Amino acid sequence: MTNTINAIITGIGGYVPEDIVTNEDISKIVDTSDEWIISRVGIKERRILKGELGLSYMGTKAVEQLFEKTKTNPEDVEAVICATTTPDYFFPTAASMIAYNTGCKNALTFDSQAACTGFLYALETGANYIRSGRYSKIVVLGGDKMTSITDYTDRTTCPLFGDGCGAVLMEATHEELGIMDTLLRTDGTGLSHLFMKGGGSAYPSTHETVDKRMHYVYQDGQYVFKHAVTYMADASIEIVKRNHLTKDDIDWIVPHQANLRIIEAVAKRLDVKEKVMINIQKYGNTSAGTIPLCLWEYEGKLKKGDTLILTAFGAGFTWGAIYLKWAYDGKKA
Ligand code: UT7
């Protein structure tokens, strides 16, 4: 027990769409193969949200599940923070839509954008609301409808992405649990290597931006790969060291799921072979969704007091690591 207020995760919900796109399906659209995608990226299939549905649809489903599992009264929720790069609209926010859909009538709401690192940024923001002592129950989401900004004529990016969203409930405790330490960083030189050029205030949507295919993810794959490995590993090692942890103290590494080779390289640098959460084979890169969806799927294996290192890298460049002590045993009903 401590006098300080710690922010813990007390439940998790998730949602992935039913429709599956296999590597076989992708290889019918662009010049690629199941073998290339599995060996270079580690993805077998990904989910796609069809129809005129946006990120808020998946976020709403995730929060509904979260409330059911944690028996939360939505009117008790004081803040809803949604990490996403693909909100339904420029405005209003996805968070405001999700709060409305799930009955969070008394919550402040906002979206947080740090691309694939978004969930870590939102989690740290949420933790600070709790630590302030003025908020005791908040929802933090991470998710993206990446297929809405994926160019299905570009074989270097279209196999990579999928759709999905996760949501956690954060509450206060005086136990030594929850978000113990956070390291978040930014390097703006990354801009031109991973971005979507059109549709923002620099290049508002016009016939020309559409004709030039500027409304899709552009990625310089190799450049991003190298930086992802270095920055995720460096951030994880730094947070482990400054909290005087050893590799034996780590129960789980929870890495952003962009490429299995990146995940393996980061795990190797941390000298942790097992106990790495991986679900990229099923969902691909869901951007801000990857880390909460890992926690959602592995919830049943987690125990109170487990030491987790969350780490991510994304456009910006943004990256970071969070040292989290898990607050409950097993899966909530
Ligand atoms: O989530 C945010 C951060 N994003 C990331 O962390 C992603 C980082 N980057 C990557 O994961 C990898 O760089 C990619 C998966 C995007 C690409 O893998 P790579 O091993 O770096 O491939 P490459 O770009 O070096 O391309 C190797 C070869 C090239 O052919 P040549 O020039 O050697 O003949 C590409 O044209 O593979 C070719 N290629 C493909 N071949 C079949 C590229 N994409 C494909 C494809 N199918 N889909």
XYZ file of C-alpha atoms and ligand atoms in Angstrom:
381
model
C 0.000 0.000 0.000
C 1.125 3.536 -0.723
C -0.139 7.069 -0.213
C 0.037 7.781 -3.918
C -2.860 7.078 -6.226
C -1.998 4.501 -8.876
C -3.956 3.941 -12.087
C -4.881 0.313 -12.751
C -6.597 -1.486 -15.580
C -9.626 -3.266 -14.111
C -11.132 -4.773 -17.255
C -10.812 -5.080 -20.992
C -13.160 -5.438 -23.949
C -12.417 -5.905 -27.603
C -13.946 -6.196 -31.021
C -12.751 -7.418 -34.398
C -15.078 -7.549 -37.412
C -16.316 -10.933 -38.629
C -15.125 -10.614 -42.223
C -11.735 -12.233 -42.809
C -9.367 -11.349 -45.663
C -6.774 -14.095 -46.184
C -3.375 -13.798 -47.880
C -4.929 -15.782 -50.701
C -7.564 -13.048 -51.104
C -4.849 -10.341 -51.164
C -2.833 -12.254 -53.767
C -5.834 -12.086 -56.084
C -5.730 -8.265 -55.921
C -1.979 -7.519 -56.054
C 1.170 -9.375 -57.083
C 2.021 -11.114 -53.803
C 1.804 -14.538 -52.190
C 0.859 -16.223 -48.932
C 4.489 -17.351 -48.632
C 5.889 -13.779 -48.974
C 3.453 -12.261 -46.493
C 3.939 -14.990 -43.878
C 7.728 -15.075 -44.155
C 8.301 -11.285 -44.349
C 5.530 -10.052 -42.037
C 3.962 -12.994 -40.174
C 0.354 -12.231 -41.115
C -1.997 -15.011 -42.254
C -5.248 -13.088 -42.267
C -6.774 -9.801 -41.150
C -10.293 -8.543 -40.369
C -12.125 -5.940 -42.419
C -15.068 -3.792 -41.344
C -17.406 -3.725 -44.306
C -20.137 -1.236 -45.122
C -20.605 2.352 -44.097
C -19.359 1.751 -40.573
C -16.532 3.639 -38.940
C -14.188 3.172 -36.012
C -16.928 4.155 -33.559
C -18.868 0.999 -34.450
C -15.970 -1.184 -33.291
C -15.272 1.063 -30.306
C -18.902 0.870 -29.224
C -18.849 -2.946 -29.396
C -15.603 -3.067 -27.386
C -16.959 -0.732 -24.683
C -20.281 -2.605 -24.494
C -18.337 -5.804 -23.841
C -16.115 -4.012 -21.313
C -19.123 -2.730 -19.356
C -20.781 -6.135 -19.399
C -17.640 -7.877 -18.152
C -16.902 -5.325 -15.436
C -20.557 -4.647 -14.552
C -19.916 -0.943 -15.006
C -22.714 1.593 -14.932
C -21.912 3.855 -17.932
C -23.150 6.889 -16.016
C -20.283 6.428 -13.535
C -17.665 6.856 -16.276
C -16.027 10.289 -16.090
C -13.848 10.269 -19.224
C -13.642 8.426 -22.542
C -10.341 8.770 -24.402
C -10.033 7.160 -27.821
C -6.674 6.620 -29.531
C -7.238 6.446 -33.267
C -5.968 7.728 -36.601
C -9.156 6.743 -38.392
C -12.107 8.346 -36.582
C -15.438 8.189 -38.426
C -15.221 11.922 -39.158
C -12.730 14.769 -38.837
C -15.194 16.003 -36.273
C -16.876 15.252 -33.973
C -14.545 12.814 -32.260
C -14.974 9.051 -32.220
C -14.840 9.237 -28.409
C -17.958 11.440 -28.336
C -19.812 8.976 -30.574
C -18.736 5.945 -28.550
C -19.683 7.653 -25.270
C -23.122 8.478 -26.677
C -23.665 4.950 -28.016
C -22.715 3.344 -24.706
C -24.580 5.678 -22.335
C -21.571 7.508 -20.846
C -23.628 10.644 -20.238
C -21.354 12.129 -17.601
C -18.000 11.782 -19.342
C -15.625 14.231 -20.955
C -14.503 12.806 -24.285
C -11.649 13.289 -26.715
C -9.588 11.495 -29.337
C -5.850 11.132 -29.049
C -3.693 10.671 -32.134
C -0.226 9.150 -32.056
C -0.706 6.628 -34.880
C 0.411 3.118 -33.894
C 1.747 4.381 -30.539
C -1.661 5.934 -29.823
C -2.825 3.473 -27.188
C 0.308 4.045 -25.082
C -0.183 7.820 -25.271
C -3.864 7.493 -24.329
C -3.115 5.073 -21.493
C -0.571 7.469 -19.975
C -3.036 10.362 -20.388
C -5.768 8.321 -18.729
C -3.434 7.296 -15.908
C -2.700 10.963 -15.218
C -6.423 11.755 -14.950
C -6.700 9.003 -12.327
C -3.490 10.063 -10.533
C -4.826 13.611 -10.242
C -7.379 12.285 -7.770
C -10.231 14.011 -9.570
C -11.280 11.044 -11.738
C -11.899 7.514 -10.551
C -13.359 5.663 -13.541
C -12.343 6.235 -17.138
C -12.369 4.327 -20.415
C -9.366 4.286 -22.749
C -9.755 2.876 -26.261
C -7.283 2.076 -29.011
C -8.425 1.089 -32.458
C -8.377 1.792 -36.144
C -10.227 1.043 -39.337
C -6.957 0.857 -41.247
C -8.627 -0.652 -44.307
C -10.297 2.746 -44.841
C -6.873 4.268 -45.645
C -5.244 1.256 -47.300
C -4.367 1.356 -50.993
C -5.405 -1.979 -52.482
C -3.253 -1.343 -55.565
C -0.046 -1.104 -53.476
C 1.398 -4.503 -52.642
C 3.924 -3.015 -50.217
C 1.234 -1.836 -47.800
C -2.108 -3.543 -48.507
C -1.239 -6.937 -46.949
C -0.252 -5.273 -43.684
C -3.349 -3.690 -42.230
C -6.619 -4.761 -40.609
C -9.454 -3.365 -38.496
C -10.098 -3.766 -34.777
C -10.502 -1.963 -31.466
C -9.929 -2.609 -27.768
C -11.026 -0.742 -24.631
C -9.854 -0.788 -21.027
C -11.387 0.482 -17.815
C -9.003 2.457 -15.601
C -9.576 2.996 -11.899
C -7.644 4.165 -8.837
C -5.845 2.103 -6.219
C -3.371 2.565 -3.377
C -1.794 -0.811 -4.123
C 1.564 -0.962 -5.948
C -0.144 -1.890 -9.205
C -1.029 -0.326 -12.546
C 0.955 2.055 -14.742
C 4.260 2.149 -12.849
C 6.354 4.033 -15.393
C 6.017 5.452 -18.896
C 8.512 6.557 -21.540
C 7.090 8.254 -24.633
C 9.152 9.884 -27.368
C 8.808 11.644 -30.734
C 11.138 12.231 -33.689
C 9.573 14.458 -36.330
C 12.129 13.486 -38.977
C 9.978 10.407 -39.493
C 7.144 12.383 -41.115
C 7.934 11.744 -44.768
C 8.601 8.026 -44.223
C 5.163 7.111 -42.889
C 2.167 9.331 -43.492
C -1.037 10.016 -45.380
C -0.450 13.061 -47.497
C -3.961 14.096 -48.503
C -7.125 15.070 -46.692
C -5.628 17.223 -43.933
C -5.245 21.007 -43.884
C -2.018 20.897 -45.956
C -3.628 19.074 -48.871
C -7.424 19.203 -48.435
C -9.383 16.687 -50.476
C -9.712 17.606 -54.151
C -10.112 15.659 -57.376
C -6.359 15.959 -57.728
C -5.568 14.466 -54.290
C -7.895 11.581 -55.062
C -6.410 11.049 -58.543
C -2.916 11.046 -57.040
C -3.972 8.436 -54.450
C -2.980 10.743 -51.596
C -5.638 9.442 -49.191
C -3.832 6.228 -48.363
C -0.993 5.185 -46.060
C 2.417 5.821 -47.593
C 5.256 3.875 -45.966
C 8.978 3.568 -46.647
C 8.992 0.022 -45.271
C 12.676 -0.675 -44.708
C 13.384 2.729 -43.129
C 10.408 2.345 -40.792
C 11.385 -1.250 -39.972
C 14.863 -0.285 -38.772
C 13.588 2.566 -36.620
C 10.778 0.451 -35.173
C 13.199 -2.224 -33.971
C 15.722 0.256 -32.556
C 13.281 2.583 -30.843
C 10.963 -0.091 -29.392
C 13.906 -2.085 -28.058
C 15.745 1.000 -26.705
C 12.611 2.304 -24.940
C 11.840 -1.109 -23.433
C 15.403 -1.616 -22.231
C 15.516 1.866 -20.717
C 12.273 1.406 -18.805
C 13.380 -2.022 -17.581
C 16.726 -0.626 -16.409
C 15.460 2.492 -14.694
C 12.946 0.422 -12.734
C 15.699 -2.019 -11.707
C 13.917 -4.949 -13.339
C 15.698 -8.008 -14.710
C 14.520 -10.131 -17.607
C 13.266 -12.692 -15.061
C 10.935 -10.083 -13.586
C 9.169 -9.626 -16.925
C 6.070 -11.776 -17.299
C 4.912 -10.436 -20.663
C 6.150 -8.241 -23.454
C 3.189 -6.636 -25.240
C 4.565 -5.260 -28.516
C 2.801 -3.355 -31.262
C 1.950 -5.877 -33.990
C 3.354 -4.456 -37.249
C 5.707 -7.229 -38.282
C 6.577 -10.537 -36.608
C 10.249 -9.939 -37.448
C 10.141 -6.625 -35.545
C 8.495 -8.339 -32.567
C 11.126 -11.091 -32.565
C 14.004 -8.613 -32.871
C 12.695 -6.555 -29.937
C 12.173 -9.707 -27.822
C 15.705 -10.835 -28.690
C 17.220 -7.519 -27.576
C 15.291 -7.818 -24.309
C 16.474 -11.427 -24.068
C 12.890 -12.632 -23.550
C 11.940 -15.493 -25.843
C 8.623 -16.722 -24.533
C 5.934 -14.637 -22.903
C 5.588 -12.307 -25.846
C 1.998 -11.525 -26.794
C 1.471 -12.176 -30.497
C -1.718 -12.126 -32.556
C -0.462 -10.465 -35.756
C -1.107 -13.704 -37.666
C -4.874 -13.249 -37.170
C -5.417 -9.500 -37.252
C -2.448 -7.859 -39.002
C -1.583 -4.291 -38.021
C -4.643 -2.598 -36.506
C -2.497 0.433 -35.541
C -3.725 1.801 -32.179
C -5.712 -1.425 -31.772
C -2.856 -3.925 -31.585
C -1.872 -3.592 -27.912
C -5.375 -3.552 -26.374
C -6.366 -6.461 -28.631
C -3.343 -8.444 -27.366
C -4.314 -7.729 -23.751
C -7.908 -8.692 -24.586
C -6.880 -12.043 -26.019
C -4.328 -12.885 -23.323
C -6.454 -11.649 -20.408
C -7.127 -15.229 -19.253
C -3.404 -15.873 -18.785
C -2.689 -12.754 -16.760
C -2.330 -12.755 -12.993
C -2.457 -10.011 -10.384
C 1.038 -8.577 -9.972
C 2.318 -9.709 -13.394
C 4.925 -7.367 -14.877
C 4.097 -6.277 -18.419
C 6.204 -4.160 -20.755
C 4.057 -2.538 -23.445
C 5.951 -1.087 -26.393
C 4.975 0.523 -29.680
C 6.270 2.534 -32.616
C 4.380 4.520 -35.223
C 4.134 7.482 -37.552
C 5.654 10.752 -36.408
C 7.830 8.967 -35.502
C 6.305 8.284 -32.109
C 7.293 5.426 -29.839
C 7.547 4.362 -26.258
C 7.228 1.788 -23.516
C 5.028 1.377 -20.444
C 5.820 -0.696 -17.355
C 2.488 -2.027 -16.141
C 1.718 -4.222 -13.149
C -1.459 -6.153 -13.912
C -4.189 -5.756 -11.301
C -6.378 -8.877 -11.415
C -6.348 -12.617 -11.988
C -7.595 -14.195 -15.171
C -10.433 -13.333 -17.440
C -13.349 -11.248 -16.276
C -16.616 -12.981 -17.170
O 2.927 0.163 -37.635
C 3.696 1.289 -37.874
C 5.077 1.003 -38.198
N 5.202 0.152 -39.349
C 6.084 -0.823 -39.348
O 6.723 -1.053 -38.350
C 6.337 -1.587 -40.635
C 7.823 -1.659 -40.911
N 8.179 -2.278 -42.163
C 7.969 -3.574 -42.480
O 7.336 -4.294 -41.716
C 8.580 -4.130 -43.731
O 9.528 -3.234 -44.222
C 7.554 -4.456 -44.849
C 6.689 -5.633 -44.424
C 6.680 -3.257 -45.113
C 8.301 -4.844 -46.118
O 9.156 -5.948 -45.854
P 10.684 -5.868 -46.304
O 11.280 -7.162 -45.937
O 11.294 -4.641 -45.680
O 10.590 -5.757 -47.848
P 11.266 -4.682 -48.806
O 10.499 -3.426 -48.795
O 12.732 -4.628 -48.512
O 11.085 -5.383 -50.204
C 11.792 -6.605 -50.522
C 11.290 -7.111 -51.836
C 11.241 -6.035 -52.933
O 11.556 -6.662 -54.157
P 13.018 -6.492 -54.797
O 13.220 -5.016 -54.972
O 13.952 -7.097 -53.800
O 12.905 -7.273 -56.065
C 9.793 -5.637 -52.952
O 9.382 -5.144 -54.181
O 9.954 -7.587 -51.686
C 9.111 -6.956 -52.660
N 7.807 -6.829 -52.094
C 6.879 -7.797 -52.186
N 6.905 -9.007 -52.805
C 5.796 -9.744 -52.725
C 7.305 -5.798 -51.367
N 6.039 -6.091 -50.991
C 5.756 -7.318 -51.497
C 4.627 -8.141 -51.463
N 4.690 -9.351 -52.072
N 3.489 -7.795 -50.795
